[in-house]
CSV table of C-alpha atoms in Angstrom, one decimal:
chain,number,residue,atom,x,y,z
A,1,PHE,CA,0.4,31.1,11.8
A,2,GLN,CA,3.7,29.8,13.0
A,3,ALA,CA,4.3,26.2,14.2
A,4,GLU,CA,7.4,25.0,16.0
A,5,ASP,CA,8.1,21.3,16.0
A,6,GLY,CA,4.5,20.6,15.3
A,7,ILE,CA,3.3,22.3,18.4
A,8,ARG,CA,1.7,25.8,18.7
A,9,ASP,CA,1.2,27.0,22.2
A,10,LYS,CA,-1.1,29.9,21.4
A,11,LEU,CA,-2.7,31.9,18.6
A,12,VAL,CA,-2.2,35.6,18.8
A,13,THR,CA,-4.7,37.7,16.9
A,14,GLY,CA,-4.0,41.1,18.4
A,15,VAL,CA,-7.0,40.9,20.7
A,16,GLN,CA,-7.4,37.2,21.6
A,17,THR,CA,-5.2,34.3,22.7
A,18,CYS,CA,-6.2,30.6,22.4
A,19,ALA,CA,-4.6,28.1,24.7
A,20,LEU,CA,-3.4,24.7,23.4
A,21,PRO,CA,-6.6,22.6,23.0
A,22,ILE,CA,-7.0,19.4,24.9
A,23,SER,CA,-7.3,17.3,21.8
A,24,ASP,CA,-3.7,17.9,20.9
A,25,ALA,CA,-2.9,15.7,23.9
A,26,VAL,CA,-2.0,12.1,23.2
A,27,ALA,CA,-2.9,9.1,25.3
A,28,LYS,CA,-1.6,5.6,24.9
A,29,LEU,CA,-4.0,2.7,24.7
A,30,PRO,CA,-3.0,-0.7,26.3
A,31,LYS,CA,-0.6,-2.6,24.1
A,32,ALA,CA,-3.2,-5.1,22.7
A,33,LYS,CA,-5.6,-2.3,21.9
A,34,THR,CA,-2.9,-0.2,20.2
A,35,ALA,CA,-2.1,-3.2,18.0
A,36,ALA,CA,-5.7,-3.8,17.2
A,37,VAL,CA,-6.4,-0.2,16.2
A,38,ALA,CA,-3.2,-0.1,14.2
A,39,ALA,CA,-4.4,-3.1,12.2
A,40,VAL,CA,-7.6,-1.3,11.3
A,41,LEU,CA,-5.7,1.8,10.2
A,42,ASP,CA,-3.4,-0.5,8.2
A,43,GLU,CA,-6.4,-1.7,6.3
A,44,ALA,CA,-7.6,1.9,5.7
A,45,PHE,CA,-4.3,3.0,4.3
A,46,LYS,CA,-4.3,0.1,1.8
A,47,ASN,CA,-6.7,2.4,-0.1
A,48,ASP,CA,-8.7,0.9,-2.9
A,49,ALA,CA,-7.1,-2.5,-2.3
A,50,GLY,CA,-8.3,-2.5,1.3
A,51,LEU,CA,-11.5,-3.4,3.1
A,52,TYR,CA,-12.8,0.1,3.4
A,53,ARG,CA,-11.8,1.3,-0.2
A,54,GLY,CA,-11.1,4.9,-1.1
A,55,HIS,CA,-7.7,6.6,-0.7
A,56,THR,CA,-6.9,7.9,2.8
A,57,TRP,CA,-4.3,10.6,3.7
A,58,GLY,CA,-5.1,11.1,7.3
A,59,VAL,CA,-6.9,9.5,10.3
A,60,VAL,CA,-7.3,10.9,13.9
A,61,VAL,CA,-9.1,9.0,16.6
A,62,VAL,CA,-10.0,11.0,19.7
A,63,LYS,CA,-11.2,9.0,22.7
A,64,ASP,CA,-12.2,10.7,26.0
A,65,GLY,CA,-10.6,14.0,24.8
A,66,ARG,CA,-7.2,12.5,23.8
A,67,ILE,CA,-5.7,11.3,20.6
A,68,VAL,CA,-5.3,7.6,20.8
A,69,ALA,CA,-4.4,6.9,17.2
A,70,GLU,CA,-3.2,9.2,14.4
A,71,ARG,CA,-1.6,8.4,11.0
A,72,TYR,CA,-0.9,10.3,7.8
A,73,GLU,CA,0.2,9.4,4.3
A,74,GLN,CA,3.6,10.7,3.2
A,75,GLY,CA,3.4,14.4,2.5
A,76,TRP,CA,0.6,15.1,4.9
A,77,GLY,CA,0.6,15.8,8.6
A,78,PRO,CA,-1.3,17.0,11.7
A,79,HIS,CA,-1.2,20.6,10.6
A,80,THR,CA,-2.0,20.1,6.9
A,81,ALA,CA,-5.2,21.9,6.0
A,82,ALA,CA,-7.2,20.6,3.0
A,83,ARG,CA,-10.5,21.2,1.4
A,84,THR,CA,-13.3,19.7,3.6
A,85,ASN,CA,-16.1,19.9,1.0
A,86,SER,CA,-19.5,19.4,2.8
A,87,MET,CA,-18.0,18.8,6.2
A,88,CYS,CA,-18.3,22.6,6.2
A,89,LYS,CA,-22.1,22.3,6.3
A,90,SER,CA,-21.7,21.0,9.9
A,91,VAL,CA,-19.7,24.1,10.8
A,92,GLY,CA,-22.6,26.1,9.2
A,93,VAL,CA,-25.2,24.6,11.4
A,94,SER,CA,-23.0,25.2,14.4
A,95,LEU,CA,-22.9,28.9,13.6
A,96,VAL,CA,-26.7,28.9,13.4
A,97,GLY,CA,-26.8,27.2,16.8
A,98,ILE,CA,-24.6,30.0,18.2
A,99,GLY,CA,-27.1,32.5,16.6
A,100,VAL,CA,-29.9,30.6,18.4
A,101,ARG,CA,-28.1,30.7,21.7
A,102,LYS,CA,-27.5,34.5,21.3
A,103,GLY,CA,-31.2,35.1,20.5
A,104,LEU,CA,-30.4,36.3,17.0
A,105,VAL,CA,-32.5,33.7,15.1
A,106,ASP,CA,-35.3,31.2,15.8
A,107,ILE,CA,-35.1,28.1,13.6
A,108,HIS,CA,-38.9,27.8,13.5
A,109,ARG,CA,-39.6,31.4,12.6
A,110,LYS,CA,-40.9,31.7,9.0
A,111,ALA,CA,-39.1,33.9,6.4
A,112,PRO,CA,-35.8,34.3,8.2
A,113,LEU,CA,-34.5,36.4,5.3
A,114,LYS,CA,-35.6,39.9,4.5
A,115,ALA,CA,-36.0,39.1,0.8
A,116,TRP,CA,-38.7,36.6,1.6
A,117,GLN,CA,-40.9,38.8,3.9
A,118,THR,CA,-43.1,40.5,1.3
A,119,PRO,CA,-46.7,39.5,1.9
A,120,GLY,CA,-47.7,36.7,-0.5
A,121,ASP,CA,-44.2,35.5,-1.3
A,122,PRO,CA,-44.3,31.7,-1.2
A,123,ARG,CA,-40.8,31.6,0.2
A,124,GLY,CA,-42.2,33.3,3.3
A,125,ASN,CA,-43.2,29.8,4.6
A,126,ILE,CA,-39.6,28.6,4.7
A,127,THR,CA,-37.9,28.3,8.1
A,128,LEU,CA,-34.3,27.8,9.1
A,129,ASN,CA,-35.4,24.4,10.3
A,130,ASP,CA,-36.5,23.5,6.8
A,131,MET,CA,-33.2,24.7,5.3
A,132,LEU,CA,-31.1,22.9,7.9
A,133,HIS,CA,-33.0,19.7,7.1
A,134,MET,CA,-32.4,20.2,3.4
A,135,ALA,CA,-36.1,20.6,2.8
A,136,SER,CA,-36.5,24.2,1.9
A,137,GLY,CA,-38.5,23.5,-1.2
A,138,LEU,CA,-36.2,25.8,-3.2
A,139,TYR,CA,-35.4,24.8,-6.8
A,140,THR,CA,-32.1,23.0,-7.5
A,141,ASP,CA,-30.7,22.2,-10.9
A,142,ALA,CA,-31.5,18.6,-11.9
A,143,GLY,CA,-32.2,17.8,-8.2
A,144,GLY,CA,-28.5,17.8,-7.5
A,145,ASP,CA,-25.9,19.6,-5.3
A,146,PRO,CA,-24.6,22.1,-5.7
A,147,GLN,CA,-27.2,24.2,-7.6
A,148,ARG,CA,-24.7,24.9,-10.4
A,149,SER,CA,-25.8,28.4,-11.1
A,150,ILE,CA,-25.1,29.6,-7.5
A,151,TYR,CA,-21.3,29.3,-8.3
A,152,ASP,CA,-21.3,30.0,-12.0
A,153,ALA,CA,-23.6,33.0,-12.4
A,154,GLY,CA,-21.0,35.6,-11.5
A,155,ALA,CA,-23.4,37.1,-8.9
A,156,PRO,CA,-22.7,36.2,-5.2
A,157,PRO,CA,-23.9,32.6,-4.5
A,158,SER,CA,-25.8,33.9,-1.5
A,159,GLU,CA,-27.8,36.3,-3.7
A,160,VAL,CA,-28.5,33.8,-6.4
A,161,SER,CA,-29.7,31.3,-3.7
A,162,MET,CA,-31.9,33.9,-2.0
A,163,LEU,CA,-33.7,35.0,-5.2
A,164,ASN,CA,-34.4,31.4,-6.2
A,165,MET,CA,-37.9,30.1,-6.7
A,166,VAL,CA,-39.7,27.4,-4.8
A,167,ASP,CA,-40.9,24.2,-6.5
A,168,SER,CA,-42.0,22.2,-3.5
A,169,ARG,CA,-43.7,22.8,-0.2
A,170,PRO,CA,-41.2,23.5,2.6
A,171,GLY,CA,-40.4,20.6,4.9
A,172,VAL,CA,-41.8,17.9,2.6
A,173,ARG,CA,-39.1,17.0,0.2
A,174,PHE,CA,-35.4,16.2,0.9
A,175,LEU,CA,-33.1,17.7,-1.6
A,176,TYR,CA,-29.4,18.0,-0.8
A,177,ALA,CA,-28.5,21.6,-1.8
A,178,GLY,CA,-25.7,23.8,-0.8
A,179,SER,CA,-27.9,26.8,-1.2
A,180,ASP,CA,-29.9,25.8,1.9
A,181,THR,CA,-26.7,25.9,3.9
A,182,ILE,CA,-25.5,29.2,2.5
A,183,LEU,CA,-28.8,30.9,3.2
A,184,SER,CA,-28.9,29.6,6.8
A,185,GLY,CA,-25.6,31.4,7.4
A,186,ARG,CA,-27.0,34.5,5.6
A,187,ALA,CA,-30.0,34.6,8.0
A,188,VAL,CA,-27.6,34.8,11.0
A,189,ARG,CA,-25.6,37.6,9.2
A,190,GLU,CA,-28.8,39.6,8.6
A,191,ALA,CA,-29.9,39.2,12.3
A,192,LEU,CA,-26.4,40.3,13.5
A,193,ASP,CA,-26.6,43.4,11.2
A,194,ASP,CA,-23.0,44.2,11.5
A,195,ASP,CA,-20.8,43.2,8.5
A,196,ALA,CA,-17.5,43.6,10.4
A,197,LYS,CA,-18.7,41.4,13.3
A,198,TRP,CA,-20.0,38.9,10.8
A,199,LEU,CA,-16.7,38.4,9.2
A,200,GLU,CA,-15.2,37.7,12.6
A,201,PHE,CA,-18.2,35.6,13.8
A,202,PRO,CA,-17.1,32.0,12.8
A,203,TYR,CA,-13.6,32.6,14.2
A,204,ARG,CA,-14.3,34.4,17.4
A,205,GLU,CA,-17.5,32.5,18.3
A,206,LEU,CA,-16.5,29.0,17.3
A,207,LEU,CA,-13.3,28.1,15.6
A,208,TRP,CA,-10.8,29.9,17.8
A,209,LYS,CA,-12.6,28.9,21.0
A,210,LEU,CA,-12.1,25.3,20.0
A,211,GLY,CA,-8.5,25.8,18.9
A,212,MET,CA,-9.5,25.2,15.3
A,213,THR,CA,-6.8,27.7,14.3
A,214,ARG,CA,-5.9,26.0,11.0
A,215,THR,CA,-9.5,26.1,9.7
A,216,HIS,CA,-10.4,28.7,7.2
A,217,VAL,CA,-13.9,29.4,5.7
A,218,GLU,CA,-14.2,31.2,2.4
A,219,THR,CA,-16.7,33.9,1.5
A,220,ASP,CA,-18.2,35.1,-1.7
A,221,TRP,CA,-17.4,38.7,-2.9
A,222,ARG,CA,-20.3,40.1,-0.8
A,223,GLY,CA,-18.9,38.7,2.4
A,224,ASP,CA,-21.3,35.7,2.9
A,225,TYR,CA,-19.6,32.6,4.1
A,226,LEU,CA,-19.8,29.7,1.6
A,227,LEU,CA,-20.7,27.2,4.3
A,228,SER,CA,-21.9,24.7,1.7
A,229,GLY,CA,-18.3,23.3,1.3
A,230,GLN,CA,-15.7,26.0,1.0
A,231,CYS,CA,-13.7,25.3,4.1
A,232,TRP,CA,-10.1,24.2,4.6
A,233,SER,CA,-9.2,22.3,7.8
A,234,THR,CA,-7.0,19.6,9.4
A,235,ALA,CA,-7.9,16.2,10.7
A,236,ARG,CA,-7.1,17.3,14.3
A,237,ASP,CA,-9.3,20.4,14.0
A,238,PHE,CA,-12.3,18.2,13.2
A,239,GLY,CA,-11.4,16.1,16.1
A,240,ARG,CA,-11.9,19.1,18.3
A,241,PHE,CA,-15.1,19.9,16.5
A,242,GLY,CA,-16.4,16.4,17.2
A,243,MET,CA,-15.5,16.9,20.9
A,244,LEU,CA,-17.7,19.9,21.1
A,245,TYR,CA,-20.7,17.8,20.0
A,246,LEU,CA,-19.8,15.0,22.4
A,247,ALA,CA,-20.1,17.7,25.1
A,248,ASP,CA,-23.5,19.0,23.7
A,249,GLY,CA,-22.0,22.3,22.8
A,250,VAL,CA,-20.0,23.1,26.0
A,251,TRP,CA,-16.2,23.8,25.7
A,252,ASN,CA,-13.9,24.5,28.6
A,253,GLY,CA,-17.0,25.3,30.8
A,254,GLU,CA,-18.5,27.7,28.3
A,255,ARG,CA,-21.7,26.9,26.5
A,256,LEU,CA,-21.3,27.7,22.8
A,257,LEU,CA,-24.3,25.9,21.4
A,258,PRO,CA,-27.9,25.7,22.8
A,259,GLU,CA,-28.6,22.8,25.2
A,260,GLY,CA,-29.8,19.9,23.1
A,261,TRP,CA,-28.3,21.1,19.9
A,262,SER,CA,-26.3,17.8,19.5
A,263,LYS,CA,-29.5,15.9,19.6
A,264,TYR,CA,-31.2,18.3,17.2
A,265,VAL,CA,-28.5,17.9,14.5
A,266,SER,CA,-28.3,14.1,15.0
A,267,THR,CA,-32.0,13.3,14.9
A,268,PRO,CA,-33.3,12.1,11.5
A,269,ALA,CA,-35.3,14.8,9.7
A,270,PRO,CA,-38.9,14.3,8.7
A,271,ALA,CA,-37.9,14.1,5.0
A,272,GLN,CA,-35.1,11.7,4.1
A,273,PRO,CA,-32.9,10.9,1.0
A,274,ALA,CA,-34.0,7.9,-1.0
A,275,GLY,CA,-30.9,5.9,-0.1
A,276,TYR,CA,-31.9,6.0,3.6
A,277,PHE,CA,-34.7,3.5,2.8
A,278,LYS,CA,-32.2,1.1,1.2
A,279,GLY,CA,-29.9,1.0,4.2
A,280,GLY,CA,-27.9,4.1,3.5
A,281,PRO,CA,-27.2,6.9,6.0
A,282,GLY,CA,-30.0,9.3,7.0
A,283,TYR,CA,-29.9,13.0,7.4
A,284,GLY,CA,-30.3,15.2,10.5
A,285,ALA,CA,-29.6,18.9,10.4
A,286,GLN,CA,-26.4,19.4,8.3
A,287,PHE,CA,-25.0,16.1,9.7
A,288,TRP,CA,-25.4,12.6,8.2
A,289,VAL,CA,-26.9,10.0,10.6
A,290,HIS,CA,-25.3,6.5,10.7
A,291,ASN,CA,-27.3,5.1,13.7
A,292,GLY,CA,-26.8,1.3,13.9
A,293,ARG,CA,-25.1,1.0,10.5
A,294,GLU,CA,-22.3,-1.6,10.1
A,295,GLY,CA,-22.4,-2.3,13.8
A,296,LEU,CA,-22.2,1.2,15.0
A,297,PRO,CA,-24.2,2.1,18.2
A,298,ASP,CA,-27.8,3.4,18.0
A,299,VAL,CA,-26.5,7.0,17.9
A,300,ALA,CA,-23.7,7.8,15.5
A,301,TYR,CA,-23.5,10.8,13.2
A,302,ALA,CA,-21.0,12.5,11.0
A,303,ALA,CA,-19.8,15.7,9.4
A,304,ASP,CA,-19.5,14.3,5.9
A,305,GLY,CA,-17.9,15.8,2.8
A,306,ALA,CA,-17.6,14.7,-0.9
A,307,GLY,CA,-14.5,12.7,-1.7
A,308,GLY,CA,-14.3,10.9,1.6
A,309,GLN,CA,-14.1,13.6,4.3
A,310,TYR,CA,-15.6,12.4,7.6
A,311,ALA,CA,-15.7,13.1,11.3
A,312,MET,CA,-17.8,10.4,12.9
A,313,ILE,CA,-19.2,11.2,16.4
A,314,VAL,CA,-20.1,8.3,18.7
A,315,PRO,CA,-21.5,9.7,21.9
A,316,SER,CA,-21.9,6.4,23.8
A,317,ALA,CA,-18.2,5.7,23.4
A,318,ASN,CA,-17.1,9.4,23.8
A,319,LEU,CA,-15.3,8.8,20.5
A,320,VAL,CA,-14.6,10.9,17.4
A,321,VAL,CA,-13.1,9.2,14.3
A,322,VAL,CA,-11.8,11.6,11.6
A,323,ARG,CA,-10.9,10.3,8.2
A,324,ARG,CA,-9.6,12.6,5.5
A,325,ARG,CA,-9.0,12.2,1.7
A,326,LEU,CA,-10.2,12.9,-1.7
A,327,ASP,CA,-11.5,9.5,-3.0
A,328,VAL,CA,-11.7,9.1,-6.7
A,329,GLN,CA,-12.1,5.5,-7.8
A,330,SER,CA,-14.2,4.2,-4.9
A,331,ASN,CA,-16.1,5.4,-1.8
A,332,PHE,CA,-14.7,4.9,1.7
A,333,ASN,CA,-16.9,2.9,4.0
A,334,VAL,CA,-16.8,5.2,7.0
A,335,ALA,CA,-19.5,3.4,9.0
A,336,LYS,CA,-17.6,0.1,9.0
A,337,PHE,CA,-14.3,1.7,9.6
A,338,SER,CA,-15.6,3.6,12.6
A,339,ALA,CA,-17.4,0.5,13.9
A,340,ASP,CA,-14.1,-1.5,13.6
A,341,VAL,CA,-12.1,1.2,15.3
A,342,LEU,CA,-14.7,1.2,18.2
A,343,LYS,CA,-14.6,-2.6,18.4
């Protein structure tokens, strides 16, 4: 990909051209609001010494489809792609949503994977809905994420995940596990039943349509996308991604996600993490739910990755707040930061 003066007019892939996306456009806020938002960003870039903690390298604020604030640490910029960690899970659920719209998969159908369809297999009760809610019931090492063996075994992570055993009834226990995300993508691949088309699927069906042309998703050596966290992307690209969800899955007049998919992913799942009952964020379907936290509106949800990667979506304000970094010493308070930007 070639960029000239920070602007790319189109992406040429040999068969497809992407127009410059709307969220590369910049709009000026009134002078007083510009200063107020700048003060919030100043605090964020104080890093561990600031109100929000962490260590920030990039912020993009998209309001009504336009960038109204953007700032980067020295050495970073609008076209710098970095590891997203589990923000990639939200890309994963979007690919499942596209599969639902195309009639490839049904999130409530049991045993979405061929390996689980033998009569009597207890994994035959697992649905995509269970996996997207992080409640598959599959075993995970020490109750943590990722299931270490899925990356360290030498076998493809998708295969290790698929052949895993269950240790809980599906839909009952929340357990944050990258294997659930990887297998959700695998279910769409099996339904598509065309390996070449599957390798193109995230790009042709989602990323390029949004203009997320600096986003890359890695695969294992069998060609399954590692949607649990192996993505690279820019802050601006996730601004576009948030805009898709503000529009309930419609982009430039084309419906990419099923109607109501935004509500589905942002609705708290039946099983929740323990921290939710102590005031922490809840979990929807591959998005974290921050409804009402730190002064946010009743509906606010985020693509969220380890080390402080966030794209907060606030529908009532038509707002996306993207914050990128790899926090080490302390965790960034994205809920308060987003609420302060909104205020």
